[in-house]
């Protein structure tokens, strides 16, 4: 579990290599708000869609093989981003960012891997601990701008590429699949089709698109937001983004553990309510540094608790043989939930009044709609068939 969480951490760092530097690239390449948003969002899109594949492949080959593959496959894209940025090429950065999305597929590997190591009563804890690998976004936000200032663009990306290679080597030597893991050799496409027919898949996808999508979107776009609204430097904006991401990471296992003790529905409801309220507060642009920090860190905590709660709910409600496929689709939905907000924020930015009010209010409305759906449409108890199956 420790090694799996670390692999997730370094892959999330790689996946978020562009976000912390987006304001620097925007200045160097004279990018519009929409162009900068596209640059940030492209790795999110590919990393999200790729989870649809890595989830069911984990059911078939086990987490160990997939962790090694993703770590190795992320090396060349990381290097390509560094060289593209050094060449001041927007097109090359977009293409490199597209391929960099492979690093983001790691999340769909870890959920079934973590679940297989723990009994059902601790699945919320297990998925929450693995989910703490999201701290890679915080590390990237904090260290990537500093590494670039200390060592330069290309050397910074070489450092992360080496870290990925070392991580893959550690997985080869030390990682193993749970003794409880049983390979599911059924073809991937039919498994995905079967998972897509389950109501739980789309219910959880909707909720995860909001809570994890919100986390991903802010972790990638917050440097741009902070620099635009509060005029901080790239390094200072990265520091504040790292605090946001770290708060969400700490909150995730808390949400998972709470969901082992009380129905996950109540954890998710609390998350959505807090997210909606704080999005409205953020729209009023609380002054730096104290009140803006309180607002965004509180928002991160509610989003983090929600991500832990939703995936604890997924682990409880998914049929045992389909958990990887369901996880892949839900994780993809979460990533896609993080793809669109940066584009919306860039498109709705009010340059005259320097605000993102429309984008933040749209987040609040979405959270309110999900809150109502969860409260009135979803049961706080698992279906009897699923509960019986997980006990067997």
mmCIF file of C-alpha atoms in Angstrom, residues 69-222:
data_model
loop_
_atom_site.group_PDB
_atom_site.id
_atom_site.type_symbol
_atom_site.label_atom_id
_atom_site.label_comp_id
_atom_site.label_asym_id
_atom_site.label_seq_id
_atom_site.Cartn_x
_atom_site.Cartn_y
_atom_site.Cartn_z
ATOM 1 C CA UNK A 69 3.655 0.260 -16.975
ATOM 2 C CA UNK A 70 2.194 3.691 -16.160
ATOM 3 C CA UNK A 71 5.329 4.856 -14.335
ATOM 4 C CA UNK A 72 7.522 3.897 -17.295
ATOM 5 C CA UNK A 73 5.092 5.218 -19.917
ATOM 6 C CA UNK A 74 5.059 8.638 -18.202
ATOM 7 C CA UNK A 75 8.807 9.226 -18.552
ATOM 8 C CA UNK A 76 8.937 10.299 -22.209
ATOM 9 C CA UNK A 77 5.919 12.671 -21.960
ATOM 10 C CA UNK A 78 7.470 14.379 -18.920
ATOM 11 C CA UNK A 79 10.700 14.960 -20.825
ATOM 12 C CA UNK A 80 8.763 16.100 -23.899
ATOM 13 C CA UNK A 81 6.944 18.765 -21.868
ATOM 14 C CA UNK A 82 10.259 20.109 -20.607
ATOM 15 C CA UNK A 83 11.841 20.338 -24.053
ATOM 16 C CA UNK A 84 8.663 21.815 -25.572
ATOM 17 C CA UNK A 85 8.548 24.516 -22.917
ATOM 18 C CA UNK A 86 12.229 25.285 -23.424
ATOM 19 C CA UNK A 87 11.533 25.673 -27.148
ATOM 20 C CA UNK A 88 8.665 28.105 -26.428
ATOM 21 C CA UNK A 89 6.324 26.082 -28.647
ATOM 22 C CA UNK A 90 2.645 26.179 -27.726
ATOM 23 C CA UNK A 91 1.727 23.450 -30.202
ATOM 24 C CA UNK A 92 4.462 21.131 -28.914
ATOM 25 C CA UNK A 93 3.343 21.804 -25.343
ATOM 26 C CA UNK A 94 -0.227 20.869 -26.220
ATOM 27 C CA UNK A 95 0.875 17.644 -27.918
ATOM 28 C CA UNK A 96 3.235 16.761 -25.068
ATOM 29 C CA UNK A 97 0.528 17.559 -22.520
ATOM 30 C CA UNK A 98 -1.843 15.269 -24.393
ATOM 31 C CA UNK A 99 0.547 12.324 -24.041
ATOM 32 C CA UNK A 100 1.367 13.337 -20.450
ATOM 33 C CA UNK A 101 -2.192 12.373 -19.581
ATOM 34 C CA UNK A 102 -1.033 8.743 -19.284
ATOM 35 C CA UNK A 103 0.322 9.568 -15.815
ATOM 36 C CA UNK A 104 -3.166 10.444 -14.627
ATOM 37 C CA UNK A 105 -4.502 6.965 -15.373
ATOM 38 C CA UNK A 106 -2.748 5.632 -12.255
ATOM 39 C CA UNK A 107 -5.719 6.330 -10.030
ATOM 40 C CA UNK A 108 -7.958 3.641 -11.564
ATOM 41 C CA UNK A 109 -5.230 1.074 -10.861
ATOM 42 C CA UNK A 110 -4.877 1.788 -7.168
ATOM 43 C CA UNK A 111 -8.502 1.564 -6.049
ATOM 44 C CA UNK A 112 -9.024 -2.145 -6.886
ATOM 45 C CA UNK A 113 -5.423 -2.837 -5.809
ATOM 46 C CA UNK A 114 -5.980 -1.219 -2.409
ATOM 47 C CA UNK A 115 -9.385 -2.806 -1.941
ATOM 48 C CA UNK A 116 -7.980 -6.306 -2.476
ATOM 49 C CA UNK A 117 -5.579 -5.917 0.473
ATOM 50 C CA UNK A 118 -8.258 -5.094 3.058
ATOM 51 C CA UNK A 119 -11.464 -6.658 4.355
ATOM 52 C CA UNK A 120 -14.713 -4.997 3.327
ATOM 53 C CA UNK A 121 -15.130 -3.142 6.644
ATOM 54 C CA UNK A 122 -11.915 -1.207 5.912
ATOM 55 C CA UNK A 123 -12.378 -0.476 2.208
ATOM 56 C CA UNK A 124 -13.104 3.182 2.933
ATOM 57 C CA UNK A 125 -9.833 3.464 4.840
ATOM 58 C CA UNK A 126 -7.867 1.614 2.140
ATOM 59 C CA UNK A 127 -9.172 3.659 -0.771
ATOM 60 C CA UNK A 128 -8.736 6.824 1.266
ATOM 61 C CA UNK A 129 -5.096 6.067 2.040
ATOM 62 C CA UNK A 130 -4.294 5.271 -1.581
ATOM 63 C CA UNK A 131 -6.194 8.374 -2.641
ATOM 64 C CA UNK A 132 -3.773 10.401 -0.531
ATOM 65 C CA UNK A 133 -1.417 9.975 -3.484
ATOM 66 C CA UNK A 134 -3.179 13.089 -4.736
ATOM 67 C CA UNK A 135 -0.536 14.861 -2.649
ATOM 68 C CA UNK A 136 1.559 14.654 -5.811
ATOM 69 C CA UNK A 137 -0.393 17.643 -7.097
ATOM 70 C CA UNK A 138 0.586 19.580 -3.966
ATOM 71 C CA UNK A 139 4.228 18.591 -4.348
ATOM 72 C CA UNK A 140 4.153 19.644 -7.982
ATOM 73 C CA UNK A 141 2.488 22.972 -7.204
ATOM 74 C CA UNK A 142 5.045 23.741 -4.500
ATOM 75 C CA UNK A 143 8.276 22.341 -5.927
ATOM 76 C CA UNK A 144 7.965 22.523 -9.725
ATOM 77 C CA UNK A 145 8.224 26.353 -9.950
ATOM 78 C CA UNK A 146 11.057 26.294 -7.405
ATOM 79 C CA UNK A 147 12.914 23.518 -9.228
ATOM 80 C CA UNK A 148 12.602 25.488 -12.455
ATOM 81 C CA UNK A 149 14.024 28.572 -10.732
ATOM 82 C CA UNK A 150 16.870 26.585 -9.141
ATOM 83 C CA UNK A 151 17.766 24.130 -11.904
ATOM 84 C CA UNK A 152 16.019 25.245 -15.109
ATOM 85 C CA UNK A 153 13.099 23.886 -17.145
ATOM 86 C CA UNK A 154 14.652 20.809 -18.727
ATOM 87 C CA UNK A 155 16.602 19.641 -15.635
ATOM 88 C CA UNK A 156 13.399 19.866 -13.571
ATOM 89 C CA UNK A 157 11.620 17.515 -15.941
ATOM 90 C CA UNK A 158 14.643 15.193 -15.997
ATOM 91 C CA UNK A 159 14.451 14.963 -12.185
ATOM 92 C CA UNK A 160 10.826 13.829 -12.311
ATOM 93 C CA UNK A 161 11.575 11.403 -15.158
ATOM 94 C CA UNK A 162 14.329 9.823 -13.051
ATOM 95 C CA UNK A 163 11.954 9.613 -10.079
ATOM 96 C CA UNK A 164 9.440 7.779 -12.271
ATOM 97 C CA UNK A 165 12.109 5.329 -13.430
ATOM 98 C CA UNK A 166 13.254 4.648 -9.867
ATOM 99 C CA UNK A 167 9.645 4.161 -8.783
ATOM 100 C CA UNK A 168 9.048 1.625 -11.563
ATOM 101 C CA UNK A 169 12.187 -0.211 -10.438
ATOM 102 C CA UNK A 170 10.966 -0.331 -6.835
ATOM 103 C CA UNK A 171 7.651 -1.745 -8.023
ATOM 104 C CA UNK A 172 9.462 -4.475 -9.958
ATOM 105 C CA UNK A 173 11.492 -5.481 -6.905
ATOM 106 C CA UNK A 174 9.135 -4.898 -3.986
ATOM 107 C CA UNK A 175 5.498 -4.734 -5.075
ATOM 108 C CA UNK A 176 3.165 -7.716 -5.180
ATOM 109 C CA UNK A 177 -0.536 -8.227 -5.684
ATOM 110 C CA UNK A 178 -2.766 -9.278 -2.810
ATOM 111 C CA UNK A 179 -3.127 -13.040 -2.201
ATOM 112 C CA UNK A 180 -6.850 -12.373 -2.567
ATOM 113 C CA UNK A 181 -6.402 -11.109 -6.129
ATOM 114 C CA UNK A 182 -7.917 -13.360 -8.780
ATOM 115 C CA UNK A 183 -7.315 -12.465 -12.405
ATOM 116 C CA UNK A 184 -10.449 -11.796 -14.413
ATOM 117 C CA UNK A 185 -9.590 -12.933 -17.929
ATOM 118 C CA UNK A 186 -12.845 -11.820 -19.529
ATOM 119 C CA UNK A 187 -12.397 -9.428 -22.496
ATOM 120 C CA UNK A 188 -12.171 -5.796 -21.466
ATOM 121 C CA UNK A 189 -14.894 -4.364 -23.714
ATOM 122 C CA UNK A 190 -17.714 -6.654 -22.493
ATOM 123 C CA UNK A 191 -16.692 -5.912 -18.897
ATOM 124 C CA UNK A 192 -16.917 -2.193 -19.560
ATOM 125 C CA UNK A 193 -20.295 -2.637 -21.238
ATOM 126 C CA UNK A 194 -21.535 -4.648 -18.250
ATOM 127 C CA UNK A 195 -20.256 -1.998 -15.830
ATOM 128 C CA UNK A 196 -21.898 0.731 -17.893
ATOM 129 C CA UNK A 197 -25.241 -1.014 -17.448
ATOM 130 C CA UNK A 198 -25.054 -0.744 -13.658
ATOM 131 C CA UNK A 199 -26.901 2.158 -12.105
ATOM 132 C CA UNK A 200 -24.229 2.527 -9.427
ATOM 133 C CA UNK A 201 -21.648 3.331 -12.113
ATOM 134 C CA UNK A 202 -23.452 6.443 -13.316
ATOM 135 C CA UNK A 203 -24.665 7.563 -9.905
ATOM 136 C CA UNK A 204 -21.135 7.498 -8.521
ATOM 137 C CA UNK A 205 -19.695 8.962 -11.727
ATOM 138 C CA UNK A 206 -21.957 12.001 -11.382
ATOM 139 C CA UNK A 207 -20.910 12.618 -7.780
ATOM 140 C CA UNK A 208 -17.215 11.950 -8.394
ATOM 141 C CA UNK A 209 -17.166 14.278 -11.376
ATOM 142 C CA UNK A 210 -18.050 17.079 -8.966
ATOM 143 C CA UNK A 211 -15.888 16.341 -5.923
ATOM 144 C CA UNK A 212 -12.762 14.921 -7.579
ATOM 145 C CA UNK A 213 -13.271 17.036 -10.679
ATOM 146 C CA UNK A 214 -13.386 20.110 -8.464
ATOM 147 C CA UNK A 215 -10.152 19.076 -6.784
ATOM 148 C CA UNK A 216 -8.361 18.413 -10.073
ATOM 149 C CA UNK A 217 -9.640 21.626 -11.638
ATOM 150 C CA UNK A 218 -8.546 23.834 -8.759
ATOM 151 C CA UNK A 219 -5.224 22.022 -8.317
ATOM 152 C CA UNK A 220 -4.396 22.772 -11.950
ATOM 153 C CA UNK A 221 -6.072 26.148 -12.459
ATOM 154 C CA UNK A 222 -5.554 27.763 -9.048
#
